[in-house]
mmCIF file of C-alpha atoms in Angstrom:
data_model
loop_
_atom_site.group_PDB
_atom_site.id
_atom_site.type_symbol
_atom_site.label_atom_id
_atom_site.label_comp_id
_atom_site.label_asym_id
_atom_site.label_seq_id
_atom_site.Cartn_x
_atom_site.Cartn_y
_atom_site.Cartn_z
ATOM 1 C CA MET A 34 81.914 89.000 62.860
ATOM 2 C CA GLN A 35 83.818 88.073 66.145
ATOM 3 C CA ILE A 36 83.067 84.648 67.630
ATOM 4 C CA ILE A 37 83.133 84.513 71.450
ATOM 5 C CA LYS A 38 83.000 81.315 73.417
ATOM 6 C CA GLU A 39 82.929 82.599 76.975
ATOM 7 C CA LEU A 40 81.122 85.318 78.905
ATOM 8 C CA LYS A 41 82.739 88.736 78.893
ATOM 9 C CA LYS A 42 81.484 92.234 79.287
ATOM 10 C CA ILE A 43 80.518 93.840 75.873
ATOM 11 C CA PRO A 44 78.030 96.639 76.869
ATOM 12 C CA ASP A 45 75.259 98.339 74.865
ATOM 13 C CA LEU A 46 74.348 95.552 72.462
ATOM 14 C CA SER A 47 71.337 94.803 70.437
ATOM 15 C CA LEU A 48 70.855 91.044 71.097
ATOM 16 C CA ALA A 49 69.208 88.270 69.098
ATOM 17 C CA LEU A 50 68.454 85.267 71.263
ATOM 18 C CA GLY A 51 67.978 81.642 69.962
ATOM 19 C CA PHE A 52 69.757 78.506 68.939
ATOM 20 C CA PHE A 53 69.286 79.309 65.326
ATOM 21 C CA ASP A 54 69.793 75.790 63.823
ATOM 22 C CA GLY A 55 69.448 76.235 60.147
ATOM 23 C CA VAL A 56 69.476 80.032 60.245
ATOM 24 C CA HIS A 57 66.223 79.758 58.215
ATOM 25 C CA LYS A 58 63.897 82.522 57.047
ATOM 26 C CA GLY A 59 62.364 82.806 60.615
ATOM 27 C CA HIS A 60 65.760 83.031 62.247
ATOM 28 C CA GLN A 61 66.932 85.591 59.672
ATOM 29 C CA ALA A 62 63.974 87.838 60.630
ATOM 30 C CA VAL A 63 65.018 87.710 64.187
ATOM 31 C CA ILE A 64 68.756 88.416 63.558
ATOM 32 C CA LYS A 65 67.857 91.095 60.951
ATOM 33 C CA ASN A 66 65.759 93.006 63.528
ATOM 34 C CA ALA A 67 68.604 93.030 65.938
ATOM 35 C CA VAL A 68 71.131 94.218 63.300
ATOM 36 C CA ASP A 69 68.788 97.004 62.002
ATOM 37 C CA PHE A 70 68.172 98.265 65.605
ATOM 38 C CA ALA A 71 71.982 98.349 66.227
ATOM 39 C CA LYS A 72 72.707 100.156 62.921
ATOM 40 C CA ASN A 73 69.867 102.686 63.490
ATOM 41 C CA ASN A 74 71.082 103.450 66.983
ATOM 42 C CA GLY A 75 74.838 103.349 66.618
ATOM 43 C CA LEU A 76 75.291 100.114 68.541
ATOM 44 C CA LYS A 77 76.864 96.735 67.921
ATOM 45 C CA SER A 78 74.688 93.652 67.465
ATOM 46 C CA ALA A 79 75.162 90.093 68.844
ATOM 47 C CA VAL A 80 73.676 86.669 68.557
ATOM 48 C CA VAL A 81 73.622 84.927 71.957
ATOM 49 C CA THR A 82 73.319 81.213 71.467
ATOM 50 C CA PHE A 83 74.787 77.837 72.675
ATOM 51 C CA SER A 84 77.468 75.597 71.258
ATOM 52 C CA ASN A 85 75.141 72.668 71.550
ATOM 53 C CA HIS A 86 71.316 72.502 71.428
ATOM 54 C CA PRO A 87 69.737 72.105 74.824
ATOM 55 C CA HIS A 88 68.023 68.899 73.783
ATOM 56 C CA CYS A 89 71.486 67.230 73.643
ATOM 57 C CA TYR A 90 72.034 68.074 77.273
ATOM 58 C CA PHE A 91 68.541 67.276 78.557
ATOM 59 C CA TYR A 92 67.831 64.136 76.564
ATOM 60 C CA ASP A 93 71.396 62.830 75.985
ATOM 61 C CA VAL A 94 70.822 62.376 72.202
ATOM 62 C CA PRO A 95 73.303 63.067 69.510
ATOM 63 C CA PRO A 96 72.472 66.225 67.456
ATOM 64 C CA LYS A 97 70.851 66.120 64.168
ATOM 65 C CA TYR A 98 71.304 69.673 63.010
ATOM 66 C CA ILE A 99 70.614 71.371 59.638
ATOM 67 C CA LEU A 100 73.859 73.246 59.612
ATOM 68 C CA THR A 101 77.350 72.343 61.055
ATOM 69 C CA SER A 102 78.641 74.829 63.562
ATOM 70 C CA ASP A 103 80.973 76.345 61.065
ATOM 71 C CA GLU A 104 78.157 76.761 58.410
ATOM 72 C CA ARG A 105 75.814 78.216 61.055
ATOM 73 C CA ALA A 106 78.449 80.817 61.952
ATOM 74 C CA LYS A 107 78.979 81.529 58.158
ATOM 75 C CA HIS A 108 75.247 82.208 57.605
ATOM 76 C CA ILE A 109 74.978 84.313 60.763
ATOM 77 C CA ALA A 110 77.959 86.378 59.592
ATOM 78 C CA SER A 111 76.359 86.965 56.263
ATOM 79 C CA LEU A 112 73.549 88.900 57.977
ATOM 80 C CA GLU A 113 76.048 91.459 59.295
ATOM 81 C CA ILE A 114 76.038 90.526 63.025
ATOM 82 C CA ASP A 115 79.065 91.903 64.918
ATOM 83 C CA TYR A 116 79.381 89.205 67.633
ATOM 84 C CA LEU A 117 78.375 85.515 67.690
ATOM 85 C CA ILE A 118 78.451 84.543 71.433
ATOM 86 C CA GLU A 119 78.311 80.835 71.997
ATOM 87 C CA LEU A 120 77.638 79.859 75.616
ATOM 88 C CA ASP A 121 78.073 76.545 77.210
ATOM 89 C CA PHE A 122 74.528 75.415 78.031
ATOM 90 C CA GLU A 123 75.495 73.011 80.817
ATOM 91 C CA SER A 124 77.009 75.919 82.798
ATOM 92 C CA ILE A 125 73.763 77.965 82.824
ATOM 93 C CA SER A 126 71.192 75.174 82.625
ATOM 94 C CA GLY A 127 70.149 75.593 86.331
ATOM 95 C CA LEU A 128 69.461 79.321 86.192
ATOM 96 C CA THR A 129 66.031 80.659 86.462
ATOM 97 C CA ALA A 130 64.736 82.985 83.694
ATOM 98 C CA GLU A 131 65.218 85.967 86.001
ATOM 99 C CA ASP A 132 68.716 84.951 86.973
ATOM 100 C CA TYR A 133 69.667 84.288 83.249
ATOM 101 C CA LEU A 134 68.357 87.641 82.201
ATOM 102 C CA LYS A 135 69.861 89.598 85.098
ATOM 103 C CA ASP A 136 73.132 87.823 85.721
ATOM 104 C CA VAL A 137 74.053 86.771 82.175
ATOM 105 C CA LEU A 138 72.441 89.029 79.685
ATOM 106 C CA VAL A 139 72.064 92.338 81.636
ATOM 107 C CA ARG A 140 75.220 92.119 83.581
ATOM 108 C CA ASN A 141 77.500 91.284 80.687
ATOM 109 C CA PHE A 142 75.813 92.975 77.725
ATOM 110 C CA MET A 143 73.608 95.661 79.156
ATOM 111 C CA PRO A 144 71.354 95.229 76.194
ATOM 112 C CA GLN A 145 69.697 98.308 74.633
ATOM 113 C CA ALA A 146 67.440 95.832 72.765
ATOM 114 C CA ILE A 147 66.471 92.145 72.790
ATOM 115 C CA THR A 148 64.891 90.359 69.821
ATOM 116 C CA THR A 149 63.547 86.793 69.844
ATOM 117 C CA GLY A 150 61.074 84.724 67.827
ATOM 118 C CA TRP A 151 57.503 84.376 68.922
ATOM 119 C CA ASN A 152 58.067 80.968 70.628
ATOM 120 C CA HIS A 153 61.405 81.626 72.385
ATOM 121 C CA ASN A 154 61.703 80.278 75.906
ATOM 122 C CA PHE A 155 64.672 79.874 78.305
ATOM 123 C CA GLY A 156 65.592 79.403 81.930
ATOM 124 C CA TYR A 157 65.187 76.455 84.285
ATOM 125 C CA LYS A 158 62.151 74.391 83.176
ATOM 126 C CA LYS A 159 61.480 77.021 80.427
ATOM 127 C CA SER A 160 60.492 79.574 83.052
ATOM 128 C CA GLY A 161 61.076 82.476 80.681
ATOM 129 C CA ASN A 162 59.292 83.267 77.449
ATOM 130 C CA VAL A 163 58.436 86.312 75.340
ATOM 131 C CA LYS A 164 55.898 87.634 77.825
ATOM 132 C CA PHE A 165 58.691 87.582 80.585
ATOM 133 C CA LEU A 166 61.073 89.459 78.375
ATOM 134 C CA ALA A 167 58.455 92.108 77.601
ATOM 135 C CA ASP A 168 57.420 92.489 81.195
ATOM 136 C CA ASN A 169 60.953 92.996 82.281
ATOM 137 C CA SER A 170 61.994 95.432 79.523
ATOM 138 C CA ARG A 171 61.395 98.559 81.519
ATOM 139 C CA LYS A 172 62.945 97.121 84.752
ATOM 140 C CA PHE A 173 66.277 96.386 82.877
ATOM 141 C CA ASN A 174 65.971 99.311 80.410
ATOM 142 C CA TYR A 175 65.928 97.506 77.049
ATOM 143 C CA GLU A 176 63.541 97.498 74.077
ATOM 144 C CA TYR A 177 62.059 94.130 73.389
ATOM 145 C CA PHE A 178 60.983 92.821 69.950
ATOM 146 C CA GLU A 179 58.967 89.620 69.429
ATOM 147 C CA ILE A 180 59.126 88.515 65.754
ATOM 148 C CA PRO A 181 55.975 86.791 64.723
ATOM 149 C CA PRO A 182 55.775 83.446 62.930
ATOM 150 C CA GLN A 183 57.265 83.571 59.452
ATOM 151 C CA LYS A 184 55.289 81.572 56.817
ATOM 152 C CA ASP A 185 56.111 79.574 53.666
ATOM 153 C CA GLY A 186 52.859 79.427 52.005
ATOM 154 C CA ASN A 187 50.448 78.338 54.875
ATOM 155 C CA VAL A 188 53.125 76.560 56.821
ATOM 156 C CA THR A 189 55.036 78.207 59.696
ATOM 157 C CA ILE A 190 58.759 78.021 59.208
ATOM 158 C CA SER A 191 60.667 76.068 61.762
ATOM 159 C CA SER A 192 63.782 73.961 62.154
ATOM 160 C CA THR A 193 61.590 70.898 63.058
ATOM 161 C CA VAL A 194 59.666 71.208 59.907
ATOM 162 C CA ILE A 195 62.774 71.659 57.811
ATOM 163 C CA ARG A 196 64.432 68.676 59.365
ATOM 164 C CA ASN A 197 61.274 66.802 58.642
ATOM 165 C CA TYR A 198 61.381 67.713 54.933
ATOM 166 C CA LEU A 199 65.097 66.830 54.696
ATOM 167 C CA SER A 200 64.579 63.401 56.212
ATOM 168 C CA LYS A 201 61.882 62.658 53.596
ATOM 169 C CA GLY A 202 63.968 63.942 50.689
ATOM 170 C CA GLU A 203 61.708 66.928 50.121
ATOM 171 C CA ILE A 204 64.624 69.232 49.318
ATOM 172 C CA GLN A 205 62.859 71.927 47.456
ATOM 173 C CA LYS A 206 60.428 72.528 50.380
ATOM 174 C CA ALA A 207 63.301 72.551 52.865
ATOM 175 C CA ASN A 208 65.252 74.966 50.632
ATOM 176 C CA SER A 209 62.353 77.275 50.317
ATOM 177 C CA MET A 210 62.062 77.653 54.101
ATOM 178 C CA LEU A 211 65.789 78.054 54.586
ATOM 179 C CA GLY A 212 66.143 80.793 51.935
ATOM 180 C CA PHE A 213 69.292 78.936 50.576
ATOM 181 C CA ASN A 214 70.185 75.438 49.456
ATOM 182 C CA PHE A 215 70.887 72.720 51.964
ATOM 183 C CA SER A 216 74.508 71.754 51.459
ATOM 184 C CA ILE A 217 77.399 69.584 52.563
ATOM 185 C CA SER A 218 80.886 71.108 52.643
ATOM 186 C CA GLY A 219 84.160 69.424 53.155
ATOM 187 C CA LYS A 220 87.513 68.319 51.814
ATOM 188 C CA VAL A 221 87.396 65.824 49.062
ATOM 189 C CA VAL A 222 88.513 62.400 50.069
ATOM 190 C CA LYS A 223 89.748 59.381 48.091
ATOM 191 C CA GLY A 224 87.128 56.784 47.422
ATOM 192 C CA LYS A 225 87.392 53.265 45.833
ATOM 193 C CA GLN A 226 87.283 54.951 42.421
ATOM 194 C CA LEU A 227 84.589 52.489 41.235
ATOM 195 C CA GLY A 228 82.849 55.279 39.333
ATOM 196 C CA ARG A 229 85.859 55.566 37.024
ATOM 197 C CA THR A 230 85.450 52.006 35.970
ATOM 198 C CA ILE A 231 81.996 52.660 34.593
ATOM 199 C CA GLY A 232 82.774 56.013 33.004
ATOM 200 C CA PHE A 233 81.432 58.304 35.924
ATOM 201 C CA PRO A 234 84.231 59.420 38.101
ATOM 202 C CA THR A 235 83.134 60.993 41.341
ATOM 203 C CA VAL A 236 84.220 63.327 44.153
ATOM 204 C CA ASN A 237 83.695 62.114 47.506
ATOM 205 C CA LEU A 238 82.890 63.776 50.801
ATOM 206 C CA ILE A 239 82.221 62.623 54.302
ATOM 207 C CA TYR A 240 78.756 63.199 55.455
ATOM 208 C CA PRO A 241 78.855 65.011 58.784
ATOM 209 C CA THR A 242 77.484 62.872 61.573
ATOM 210 C CA GLU A 243 75.962 65.810 63.381
ATOM 211 C CA LEU A 244 73.628 66.652 60.464
ATOM 212 C CA ILE A 245 70.090 65.381 59.697
ATOM 213 C CA GLU A 246 70.566 62.421 57.346
ATOM 214 C CA LEU A 247 68.921 62.562 53.924
ATOM 215 C CA PRO A 248 67.297 59.409 52.485
ATOM 216 C CA PHE A 249 69.511 57.164 50.547
ATOM 217 C CA GLY A 250 69.048 58.220 46.988
ATOM 218 C CA VAL A 251 70.235 60.321 43.923
ATOM 219 C CA TYR A 252 70.033 64.158 43.986
ATOM 220 C CA ALA A 253 70.371 66.972 41.558
ATOM 221 C CA VAL A 254 73.053 69.174 42.994
ATOM 222 C CA ARG A 255 75.184 72.283 42.322
ATOM 223 C CA VAL A 256 78.895 72.041 43.229
ATOM 224 C CA LYS A 257 80.922 74.961 44.320
ATOM 225 C CA ILE A 258 84.674 74.661 43.692
ATOM 226 C CA GLU A 259 87.015 77.551 44.270
ATOM 227 C CA GLY A 260 84.186 79.968 43.542
ATOM 228 C CA GLN A 261 82.939 78.199 40.414
ATOM 229 C CA LEU A 262 79.639 76.484 40.046
ATOM 230 C CA PHE A 263 78.968 73.155 38.314
ATOM 231 C CA LYS A 264 75.917 70.976 37.795
ATOM 232 C CA GLY A 265 76.181 67.552 39.422
ATOM 233 C CA VAL A 266 74.470 64.389 40.489
ATOM 234 C CA THR A 267 75.117 63.040 43.941
ATOM 235 C CA ASN A 268 74.466 59.597 45.206
ATOM 236 C CA PHE A 269 74.093 59.235 48.988
ATOM 237 C CA GLY A 270 73.910 55.627 50.285
ATOM 238 C CA ILE A 271 75.645 52.288 50.294
ATOM 239 C CA ARG A 272 75.937 51.695 46.521
ATOM 240 C CA PRO A 273 74.244 48.211 46.585
ATOM 241 C CA THR A 274 75.000 47.422 43.030
ATOM 242 C CA VAL A 275 78.814 47.749 43.371
ATOM 243 C CA SER A 276 79.479 47.256 47.078
ATOM 244 C CA ASP A 277 78.438 45.140 49.979
ATOM 245 C CA SER A 278 79.447 47.857 52.505
ATOM 246 C CA LYS A 279 76.908 49.126 55.011
ATOM 247 C CA LEU A 280 78.709 52.425 55.317
ATOM 248 C CA ALA A 281 76.954 55.399 53.564
ATOM 249 C CA THR A 282 78.970 57.428 51.248
ATOM 250 C CA LEU A 283 78.401 60.737 49.495
ATOM 251 C CA GLU A 284 79.667 60.557 45.931
ATOM 252 C CA THR A 285 79.111 63.288 43.256
ATOM 253 C CA PHE A 286 79.594 63.204 39.503
ATOM 254 C CA ILE A 287 80.280 66.598 38.219
ATOM 255 C CA VAL A 288 79.062 67.423 34.669
ATOM 256 C CA ASP A 289 81.786 68.603 32.165
ATOM 257 C CA PHE A 290 84.491 68.553 34.883
ATOM 258 C CA ASN A 291 87.730 66.438 34.874
ATOM 259 C CA GLN A 292 90.071 68.276 37.343
ATOM 260 C CA ASP A 293 91.831 66.625 40.268
ATOM 261 C CA VAL A 294 90.263 68.092 43.384
ATOM 262 C CA TYR A 295 91.404 65.629 46.033
ATOM 263 C CA GLU A 296 92.143 67.399 49.348
ATOM 264 C CA LYS A 297 90.362 70.542 48.093
ATOM 265 C CA MET A 298 87.323 72.016 49.869
ATOM 266 C CA ILE A 299 84.080 71.851 47.969
ATOM 267 C CA GLU A 300 80.474 72.511 48.697
ATOM 268 C CA VAL A 301 77.597 70.313 47.452
ATOM 269 C CA GLU A 302 74.172 72.180 47.271
ATOM 270 C CA PHE A 303 71.256 69.897 47.039
ATOM 271 C CA LEU A 304 68.452 70.996 44.683
ATOM 272 C CA LYS A 305 66.023 67.948 44.487
ATOM 273 C CA MET A 306 65.803 64.330 45.014
ATOM 274 C CA ILE A 307 65.737 62.423 41.663
ATOM 275 C CA ARG A 308 65.089 58.891 42.915
ATOM 276 C CA SER A 309 65.780 56.456 45.788
ATOM 277 C CA GLU A 310 68.860 54.268 45.795
ATOM 278 C CA LYS A 311 68.315 50.881 44.352
ATOM 279 C CA LYS A 312 70.270 47.804 43.447
ATOM 280 C CA PHE A 313 70.578 47.117 39.700
ATOM 281 C CA PRO A 314 70.959 43.796 38.082
ATOM 282 C CA SER A 315 74.070 44.661 36.195
ATOM 283 C CA LEU A 316 76.662 47.356 35.699
ATOM 284 C CA ASP A 317 75.202 48.228 32.361
ATOM 285 C CA ALA A 318 71.833 48.775 33.874
ATOM 286 C CA LEU A 319 73.409 51.078 36.546
ATOM 287 C CA LYS A 320 75.238 52.985 33.700
ATOM 288 C CA ASN A 321 71.948 53.436 31.793
ATOM 289 C CA GLN A 322 70.288 54.755 34.914
ATOM 290 C CA ILE A 323 73.160 57.207 35.731
ATOM 291 C CA ASP A 324 72.775 58.498 32.093
ATOM 292 C CA LYS A 325 68.933 59.064 32.721
ATOM 293 C CA ASP A 326 69.848 60.806 36.016
ATOM 294 C CA ILE A 327 72.225 63.185 34.263
ATOM 295 C CA LYS A 328 69.642 64.065 31.717
ATOM 296 C CA GLU A 329 67.431 65.183 34.586
ATOM 297 C CA ILE A 330 69.857 68.053 35.406
ATOM 298 C CA VAL A 331 71.194 69.158 31.893
#
């Protein structure tokens, strides 16, 4: 997959439109339709999206995404898209729906097909929607596909619902809608090595500030290191028993693992929340609780 960060002419594409935060099962259905049309018609496929969510521009709020930009690109690439086109939202925010369709999408990509979700809207003051795209398909000579709501049980899958689940620690519900495990990736950083003093050495990651924040607590996780998978327990919080810091840390004890992984890239996949973070009366009480936490996963 080629990542493109500025407008350029790439004709005869099958486009999937949306921000795709999370690349959840609903987004996957939209992207898969664009890819399938391209493959069936000898074309290339592309996701057209933005580098930052429009809400960040309109409401001047920091992002709270489900995926970092790198992870979003990785998941989109896994769906066999040929191009990921990330536009600067500010530069086109004043365009009407008609101008965006005509001067951005049609002029640059001459789409043979456009696929969106059922609730897609675009253009100044959300002047464009699925009906607008359908009504203009003949005029601009493209096929339009509206993907209906995707369900998880009786609940419509959406990034908003997934963020709400994650913010409450309902990891399994979020993962079910994502179609993969919510995860944090990064380079292992040095901590204060307090875990070693109580027999539970940990690997530490920096929690990305642009991601939705999980509740402080202890989680069953799966850790991916150089292609290998390990069971683990992650504490995300301020470690009130051993520290008076107000800065949250992400510390993971990996079961049956004693290698030095400082400065190496790892991925921590969250499986379920075991308990909320709490302050214990002593280190022995903390050690006993960690033993119980580990028994939850082995």
